[in-house]
PDB file of C-alpha atoms in Angstrom:
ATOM      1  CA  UNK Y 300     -37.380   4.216  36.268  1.00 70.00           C
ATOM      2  CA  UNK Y 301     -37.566   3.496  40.040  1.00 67.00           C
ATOM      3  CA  UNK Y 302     -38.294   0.042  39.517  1.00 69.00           C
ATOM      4  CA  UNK Y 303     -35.549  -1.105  36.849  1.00 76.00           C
ATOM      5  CA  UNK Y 304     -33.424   0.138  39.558  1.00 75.00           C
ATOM      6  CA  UNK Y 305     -34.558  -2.120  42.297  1.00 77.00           C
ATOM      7  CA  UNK Y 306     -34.433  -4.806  39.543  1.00 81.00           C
ATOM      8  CA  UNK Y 307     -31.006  -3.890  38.371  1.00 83.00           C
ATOM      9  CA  UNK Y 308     -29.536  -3.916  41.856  1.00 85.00           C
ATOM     10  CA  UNK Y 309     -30.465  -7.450  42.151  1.00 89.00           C
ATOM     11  CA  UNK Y 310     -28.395  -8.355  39.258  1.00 91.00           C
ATOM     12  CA  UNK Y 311     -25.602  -6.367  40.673  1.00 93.00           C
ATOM     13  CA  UNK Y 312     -25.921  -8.218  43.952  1.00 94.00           C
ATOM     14  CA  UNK Y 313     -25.813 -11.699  42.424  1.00 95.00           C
ATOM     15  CA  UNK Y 314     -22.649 -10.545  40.490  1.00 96.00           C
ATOM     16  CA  UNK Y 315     -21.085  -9.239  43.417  1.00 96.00           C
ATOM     17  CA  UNK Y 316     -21.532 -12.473  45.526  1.00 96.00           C
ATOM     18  CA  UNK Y 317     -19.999 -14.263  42.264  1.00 96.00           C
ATOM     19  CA  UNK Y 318     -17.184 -12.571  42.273  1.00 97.00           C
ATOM     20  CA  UNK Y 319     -16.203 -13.767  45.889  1.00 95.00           C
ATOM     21  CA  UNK Y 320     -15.642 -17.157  45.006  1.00 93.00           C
ATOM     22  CA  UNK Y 321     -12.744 -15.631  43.476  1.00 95.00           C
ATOM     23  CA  UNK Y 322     -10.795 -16.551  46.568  1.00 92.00           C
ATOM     24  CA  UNK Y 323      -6.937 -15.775  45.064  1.00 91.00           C
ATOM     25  CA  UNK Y 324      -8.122 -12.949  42.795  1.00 95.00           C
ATOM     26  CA  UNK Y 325      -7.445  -9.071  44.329  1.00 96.00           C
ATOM     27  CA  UNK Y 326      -9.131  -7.392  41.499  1.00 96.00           C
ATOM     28  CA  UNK Y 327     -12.601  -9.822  41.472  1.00 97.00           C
ATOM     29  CA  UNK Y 328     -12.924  -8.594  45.257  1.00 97.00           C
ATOM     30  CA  UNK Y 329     -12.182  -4.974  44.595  1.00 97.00           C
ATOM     31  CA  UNK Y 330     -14.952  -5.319  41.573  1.00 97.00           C
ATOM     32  CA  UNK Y 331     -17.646  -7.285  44.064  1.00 97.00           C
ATOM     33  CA  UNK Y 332     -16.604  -4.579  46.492  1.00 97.00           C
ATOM     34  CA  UNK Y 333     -17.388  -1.742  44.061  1.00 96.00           C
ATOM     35  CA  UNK Y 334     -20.693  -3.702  43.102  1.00 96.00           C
ATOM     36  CA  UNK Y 335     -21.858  -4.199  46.345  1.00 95.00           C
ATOM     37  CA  UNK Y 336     -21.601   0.026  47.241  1.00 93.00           C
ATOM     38  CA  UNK Y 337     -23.112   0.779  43.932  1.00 91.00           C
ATOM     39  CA  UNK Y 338     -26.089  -1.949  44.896  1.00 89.00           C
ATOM     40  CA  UNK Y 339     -26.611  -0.346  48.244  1.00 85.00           C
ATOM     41  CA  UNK Y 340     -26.613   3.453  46.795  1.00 82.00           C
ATOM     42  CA  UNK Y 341     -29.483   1.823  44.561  1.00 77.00           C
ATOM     43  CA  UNK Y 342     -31.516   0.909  47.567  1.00 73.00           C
ATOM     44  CA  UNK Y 343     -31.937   5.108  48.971  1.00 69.00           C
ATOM     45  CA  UNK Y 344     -31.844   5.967  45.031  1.00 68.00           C
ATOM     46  CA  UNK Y 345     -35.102   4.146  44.292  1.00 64.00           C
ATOM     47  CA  UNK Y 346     -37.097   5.463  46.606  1.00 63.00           C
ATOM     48  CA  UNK Y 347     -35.757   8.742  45.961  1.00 60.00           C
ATOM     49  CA  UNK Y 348     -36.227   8.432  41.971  1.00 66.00           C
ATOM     50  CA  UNK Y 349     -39.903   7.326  42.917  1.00 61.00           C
ATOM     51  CA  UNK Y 350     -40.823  10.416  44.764  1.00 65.00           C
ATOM     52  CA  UNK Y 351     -39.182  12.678  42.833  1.00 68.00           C
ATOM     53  CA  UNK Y 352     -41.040  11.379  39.737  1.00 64.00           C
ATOM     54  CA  UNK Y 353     -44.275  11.036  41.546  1.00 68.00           C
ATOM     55  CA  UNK Y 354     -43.852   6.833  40.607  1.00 62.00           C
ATOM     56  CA  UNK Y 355     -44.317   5.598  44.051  1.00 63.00           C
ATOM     57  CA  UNK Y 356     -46.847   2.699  43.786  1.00 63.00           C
ATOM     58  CA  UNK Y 357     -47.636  -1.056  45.217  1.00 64.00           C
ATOM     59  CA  UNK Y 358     -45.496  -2.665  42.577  1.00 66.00           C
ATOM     60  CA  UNK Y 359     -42.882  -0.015  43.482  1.00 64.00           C
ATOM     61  CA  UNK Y 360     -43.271  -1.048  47.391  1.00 68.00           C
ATOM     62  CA  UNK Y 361     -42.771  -4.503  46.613  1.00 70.00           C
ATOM     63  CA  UNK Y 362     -39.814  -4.502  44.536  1.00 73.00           C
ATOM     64  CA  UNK Y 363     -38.477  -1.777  46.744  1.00 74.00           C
ATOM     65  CA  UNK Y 364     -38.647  -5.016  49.339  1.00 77.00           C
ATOM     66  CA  UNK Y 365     -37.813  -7.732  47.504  1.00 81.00           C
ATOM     67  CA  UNK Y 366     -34.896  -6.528  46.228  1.00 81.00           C
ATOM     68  CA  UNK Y 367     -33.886  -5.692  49.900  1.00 82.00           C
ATOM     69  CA  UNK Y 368     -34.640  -9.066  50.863  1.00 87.00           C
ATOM     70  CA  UNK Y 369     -32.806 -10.785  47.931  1.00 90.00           C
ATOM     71  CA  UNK Y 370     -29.685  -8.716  48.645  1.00 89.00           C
ATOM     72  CA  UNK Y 371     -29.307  -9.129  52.518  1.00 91.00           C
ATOM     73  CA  UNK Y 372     -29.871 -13.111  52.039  1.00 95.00           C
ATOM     74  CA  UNK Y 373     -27.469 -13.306  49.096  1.00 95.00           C
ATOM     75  CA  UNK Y 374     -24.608 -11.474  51.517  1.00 96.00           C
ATOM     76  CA  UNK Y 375     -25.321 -13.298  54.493  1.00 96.00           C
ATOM     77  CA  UNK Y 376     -25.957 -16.574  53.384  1.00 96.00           C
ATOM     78  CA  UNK Y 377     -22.486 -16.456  50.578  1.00 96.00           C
ATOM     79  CA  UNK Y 378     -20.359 -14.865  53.932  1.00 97.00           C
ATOM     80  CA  UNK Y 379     -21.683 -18.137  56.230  1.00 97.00           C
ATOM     81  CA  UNK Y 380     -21.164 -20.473  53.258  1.00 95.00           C
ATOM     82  CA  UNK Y 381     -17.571 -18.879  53.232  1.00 94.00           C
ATOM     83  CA  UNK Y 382     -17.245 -19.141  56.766  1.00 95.00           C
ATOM     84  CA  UNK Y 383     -16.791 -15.365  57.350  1.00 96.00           C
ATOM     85  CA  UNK Y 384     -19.572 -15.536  59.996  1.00 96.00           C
ATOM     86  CA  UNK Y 385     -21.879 -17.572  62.123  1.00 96.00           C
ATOM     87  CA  UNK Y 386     -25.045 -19.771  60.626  1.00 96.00           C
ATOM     88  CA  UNK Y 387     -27.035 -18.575  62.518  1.00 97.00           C
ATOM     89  CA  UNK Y 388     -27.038 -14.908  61.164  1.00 97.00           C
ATOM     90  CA  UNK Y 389     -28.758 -15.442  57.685  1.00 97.00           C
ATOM     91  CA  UNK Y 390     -31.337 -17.805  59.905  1.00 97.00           C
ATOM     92  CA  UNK Y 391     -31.932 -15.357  61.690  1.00 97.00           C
ATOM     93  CA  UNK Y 392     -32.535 -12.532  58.590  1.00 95.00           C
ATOM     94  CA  UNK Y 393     -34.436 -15.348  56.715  1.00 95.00           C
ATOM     95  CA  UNK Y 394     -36.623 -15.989  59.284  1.00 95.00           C
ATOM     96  CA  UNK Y 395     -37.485 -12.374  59.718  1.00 93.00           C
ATOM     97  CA  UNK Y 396     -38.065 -11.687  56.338  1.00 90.00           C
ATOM     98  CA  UNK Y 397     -40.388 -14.866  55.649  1.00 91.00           C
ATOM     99  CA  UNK Y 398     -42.515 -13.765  59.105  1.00 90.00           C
ATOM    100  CA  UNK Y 399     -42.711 -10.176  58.023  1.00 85.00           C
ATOM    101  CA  UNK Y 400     -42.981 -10.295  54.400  1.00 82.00           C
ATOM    102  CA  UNK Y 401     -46.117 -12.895  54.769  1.00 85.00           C
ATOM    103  CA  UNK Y 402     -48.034 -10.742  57.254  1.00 81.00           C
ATOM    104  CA  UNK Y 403     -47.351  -7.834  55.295  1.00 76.00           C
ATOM    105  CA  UNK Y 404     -49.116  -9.338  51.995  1.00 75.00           C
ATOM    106  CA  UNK Y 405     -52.659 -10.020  54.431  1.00 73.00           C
ATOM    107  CA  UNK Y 406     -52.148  -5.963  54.662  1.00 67.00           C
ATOM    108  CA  UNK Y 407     -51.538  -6.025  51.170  1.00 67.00           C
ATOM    109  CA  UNK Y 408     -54.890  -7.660  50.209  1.00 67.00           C
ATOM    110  CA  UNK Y 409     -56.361  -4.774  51.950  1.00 66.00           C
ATOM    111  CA  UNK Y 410     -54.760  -2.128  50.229  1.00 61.00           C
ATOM    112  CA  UNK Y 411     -52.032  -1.481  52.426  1.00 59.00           C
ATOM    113  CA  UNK Y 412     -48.359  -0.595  51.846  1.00 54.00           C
ATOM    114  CA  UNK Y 413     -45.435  -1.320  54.006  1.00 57.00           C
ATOM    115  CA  UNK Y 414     -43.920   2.117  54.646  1.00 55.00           C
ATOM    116  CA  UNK Y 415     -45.604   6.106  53.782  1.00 55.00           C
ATOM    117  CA  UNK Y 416     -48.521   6.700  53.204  1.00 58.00           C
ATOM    118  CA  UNK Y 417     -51.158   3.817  53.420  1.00 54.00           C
ATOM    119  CA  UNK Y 418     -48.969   2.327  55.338  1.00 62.00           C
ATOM    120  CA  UNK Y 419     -50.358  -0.996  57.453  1.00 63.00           C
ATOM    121  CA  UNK Y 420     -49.121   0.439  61.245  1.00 64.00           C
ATOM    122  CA  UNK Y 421     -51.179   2.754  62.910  1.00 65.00           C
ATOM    123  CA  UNK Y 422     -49.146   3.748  65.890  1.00 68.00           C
ATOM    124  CA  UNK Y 423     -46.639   5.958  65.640  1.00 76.00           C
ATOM    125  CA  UNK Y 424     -44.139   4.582  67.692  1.00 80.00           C
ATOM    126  CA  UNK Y 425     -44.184   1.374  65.369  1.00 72.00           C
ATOM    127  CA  UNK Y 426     -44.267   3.368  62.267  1.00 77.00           C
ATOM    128  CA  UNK Y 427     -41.150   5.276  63.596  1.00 83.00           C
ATOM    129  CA  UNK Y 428     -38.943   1.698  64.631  1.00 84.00           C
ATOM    130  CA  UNK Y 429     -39.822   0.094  61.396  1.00 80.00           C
ATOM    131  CA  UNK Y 430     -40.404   2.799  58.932  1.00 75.00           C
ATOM    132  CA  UNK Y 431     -38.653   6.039  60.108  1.00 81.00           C
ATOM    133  CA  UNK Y 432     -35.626   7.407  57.768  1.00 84.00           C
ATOM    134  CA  UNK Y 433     -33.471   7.367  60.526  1.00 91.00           C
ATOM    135  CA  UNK Y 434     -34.091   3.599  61.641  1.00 89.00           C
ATOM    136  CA  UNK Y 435     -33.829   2.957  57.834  1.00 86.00           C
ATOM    137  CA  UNK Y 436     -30.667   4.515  57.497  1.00 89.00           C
ATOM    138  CA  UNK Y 437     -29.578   2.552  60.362  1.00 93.00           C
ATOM    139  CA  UNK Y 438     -30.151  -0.783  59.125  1.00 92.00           C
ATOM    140  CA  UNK Y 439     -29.102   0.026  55.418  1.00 89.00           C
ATOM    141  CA  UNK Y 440     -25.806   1.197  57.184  1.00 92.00           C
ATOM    142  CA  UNK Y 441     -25.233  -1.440  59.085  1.00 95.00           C
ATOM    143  CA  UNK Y 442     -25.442  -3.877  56.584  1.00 94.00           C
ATOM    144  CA  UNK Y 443     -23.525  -1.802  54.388  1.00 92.00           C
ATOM    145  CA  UNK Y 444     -20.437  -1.339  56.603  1.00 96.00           C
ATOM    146  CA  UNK Y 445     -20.791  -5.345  57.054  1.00 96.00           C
ATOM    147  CA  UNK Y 446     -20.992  -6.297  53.618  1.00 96.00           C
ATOM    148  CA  UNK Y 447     -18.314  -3.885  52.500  1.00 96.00           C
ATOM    149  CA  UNK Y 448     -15.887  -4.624  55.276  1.00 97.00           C
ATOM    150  CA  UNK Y 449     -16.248  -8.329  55.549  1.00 97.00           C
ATOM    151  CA  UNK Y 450     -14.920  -8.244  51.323  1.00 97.00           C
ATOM    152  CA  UNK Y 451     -12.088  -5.776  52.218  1.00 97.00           C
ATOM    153  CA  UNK Y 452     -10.891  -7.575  55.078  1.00 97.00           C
ATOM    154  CA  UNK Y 453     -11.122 -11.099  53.128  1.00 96.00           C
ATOM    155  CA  UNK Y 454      -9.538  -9.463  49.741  1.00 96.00           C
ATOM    156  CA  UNK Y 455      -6.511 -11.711  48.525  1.00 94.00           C
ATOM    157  CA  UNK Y 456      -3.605 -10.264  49.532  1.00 92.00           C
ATOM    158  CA  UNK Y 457      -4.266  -7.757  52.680  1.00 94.00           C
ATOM    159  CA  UNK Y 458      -1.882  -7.537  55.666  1.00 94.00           C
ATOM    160  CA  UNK Y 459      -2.885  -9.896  58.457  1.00 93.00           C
ATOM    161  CA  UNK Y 460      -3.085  -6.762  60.945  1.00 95.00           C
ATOM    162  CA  UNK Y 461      -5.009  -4.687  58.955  1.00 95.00           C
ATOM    163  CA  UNK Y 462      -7.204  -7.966  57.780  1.00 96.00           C
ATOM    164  CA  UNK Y 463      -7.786  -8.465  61.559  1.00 96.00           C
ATOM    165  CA  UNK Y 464      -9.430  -4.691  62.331  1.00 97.00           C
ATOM    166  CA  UNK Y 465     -11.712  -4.552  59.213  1.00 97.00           C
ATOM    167  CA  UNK Y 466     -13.186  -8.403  60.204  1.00 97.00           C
ATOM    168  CA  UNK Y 467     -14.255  -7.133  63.838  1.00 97.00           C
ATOM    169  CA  UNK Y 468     -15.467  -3.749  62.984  1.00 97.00           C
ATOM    170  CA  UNK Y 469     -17.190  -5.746  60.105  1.00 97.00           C
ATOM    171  CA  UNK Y 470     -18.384  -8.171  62.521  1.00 97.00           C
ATOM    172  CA  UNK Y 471     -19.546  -5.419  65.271  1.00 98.00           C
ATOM    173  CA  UNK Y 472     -21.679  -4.157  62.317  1.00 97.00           C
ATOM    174  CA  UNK Y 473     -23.054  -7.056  61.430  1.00 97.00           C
ATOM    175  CA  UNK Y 474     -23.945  -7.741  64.608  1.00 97.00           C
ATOM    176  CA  UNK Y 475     -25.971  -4.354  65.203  1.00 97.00           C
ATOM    177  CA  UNK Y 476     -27.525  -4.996  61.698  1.00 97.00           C
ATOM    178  CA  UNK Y 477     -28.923  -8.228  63.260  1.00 97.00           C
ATOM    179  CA  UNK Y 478     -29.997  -6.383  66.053  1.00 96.00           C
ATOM    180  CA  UNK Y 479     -31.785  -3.602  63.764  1.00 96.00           C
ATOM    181  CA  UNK Y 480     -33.429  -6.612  61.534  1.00 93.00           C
ATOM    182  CA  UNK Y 481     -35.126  -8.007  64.376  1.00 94.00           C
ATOM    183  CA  UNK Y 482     -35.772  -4.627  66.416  1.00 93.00           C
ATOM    184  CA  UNK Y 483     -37.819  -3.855  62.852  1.00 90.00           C
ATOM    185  CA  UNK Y 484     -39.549  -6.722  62.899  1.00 88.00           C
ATOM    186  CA  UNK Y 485     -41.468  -6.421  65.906  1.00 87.00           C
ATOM    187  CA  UNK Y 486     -43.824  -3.588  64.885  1.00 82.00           C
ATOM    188  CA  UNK Y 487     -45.319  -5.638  61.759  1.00 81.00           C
ATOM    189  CA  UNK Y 488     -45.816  -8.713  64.055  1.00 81.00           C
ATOM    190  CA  UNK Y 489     -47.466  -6.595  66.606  1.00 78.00           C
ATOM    191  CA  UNK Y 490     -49.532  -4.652  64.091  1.00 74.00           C
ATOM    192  CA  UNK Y 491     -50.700  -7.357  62.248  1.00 75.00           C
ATOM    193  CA  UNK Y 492     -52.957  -8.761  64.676  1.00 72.00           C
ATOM    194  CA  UNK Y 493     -55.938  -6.737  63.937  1.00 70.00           C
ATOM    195  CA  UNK Y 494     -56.185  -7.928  60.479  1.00 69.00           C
ATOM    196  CA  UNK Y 495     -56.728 -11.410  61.800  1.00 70.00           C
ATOM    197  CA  UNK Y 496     -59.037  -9.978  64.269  1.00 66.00           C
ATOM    198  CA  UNK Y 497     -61.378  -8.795  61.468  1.00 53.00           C
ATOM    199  CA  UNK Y 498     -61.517 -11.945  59.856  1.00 52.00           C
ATOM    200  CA  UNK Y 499     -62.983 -13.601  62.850  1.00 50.00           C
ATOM    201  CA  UNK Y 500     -65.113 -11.117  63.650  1.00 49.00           C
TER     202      UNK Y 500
END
């Protein structure tokens, strides 16, 4: 059950980005806006469904991640094609992702899981920035008030004014999401070492 979530919240993510090429149509960006909260209430529910149903497992860990990833880089790259913000955002998340998802599958050949228990990072200060509920949260909201805000304030026929405030609290978001993405990062980098350490040894 956990994982057809994570694998239906990708198809409600590519549906949602669809939908925005809709440039002149209110009701296609009120539906990709709908999509894209149901989508990122999938992401916490997944995880949840998994413990609750004792289903947590690799696989589970993986999709859990790859649907993450294929979310975030369907939103930012669709906003910079749009033009709704810069380039160098979804380089940014891209870049990220490839570094940290291709150290984490050298942990992965070893057993190890991203996050919980059997997790890859040791020290606790790591496991807290990259795998804590509350830096989670933190993230997932940030991209969330992004996402969500960035299709409101672009939605075909909304006053210029209010169009204005919803792009720059959008865009402060988005900024801090950025922020969180890379802060995250940094623990799996620094972790990782001593797997390569092993291997020469």
């Amino acid at each position: 059950m956990a994982n057809l979530i994570s694998i239906s919240r990708i198809i409600l993510v590519f549906i949602a980005v669809g939908l925005l090429y809709f440039k002149e149509s209110t009701a296609a960006y009120v539906a990709s806006l709908i999509l894209t909260i149901i989508a990122f209430s999938f992401d916490g529910l997944d995880g949840y469904v998994a413990r609750k149903f004792k289903e947590e497992s690799k696989l589970g860990a993986v999709l859990d991640i790859m649907g993450d990833r294929i979310a975030e880089y369907a939103y930012w790259i669709m906003f910079a094609h749009m033009g709704w913000i810069p380039i160098v955002f979804p380089l940014i998340v891209v870049t990220r992702g490839v570094i940290t998802d291709s150290l984490r599958s050298v942990a992965l050949e070893q057993g190890l899981i991203p996050f919980g228990k059997g997790s890859m990072l040791d020290d606790k200060v790591c496991q807290w920035i990259c795998g804590s509920k509350f830096m989670k949260i933190a993230y997932a909201v940030a991209k969330a008030v992004a996402f969500t805000f960035y299709i409101i304030a672009y939605t075909y026929g909304m006053p210029e004014v209010w169009a204005w405030i919803i792009v720059i609290i959008g865009a402060l978001a988005a900024e801090l999401a950025i922020l969180l993405c890379v802060l995250r990062a940094v623990p799996v980098i620094f972790e990782s070492k001593k797997f390569f350490v092993k291997e020469e040894k």
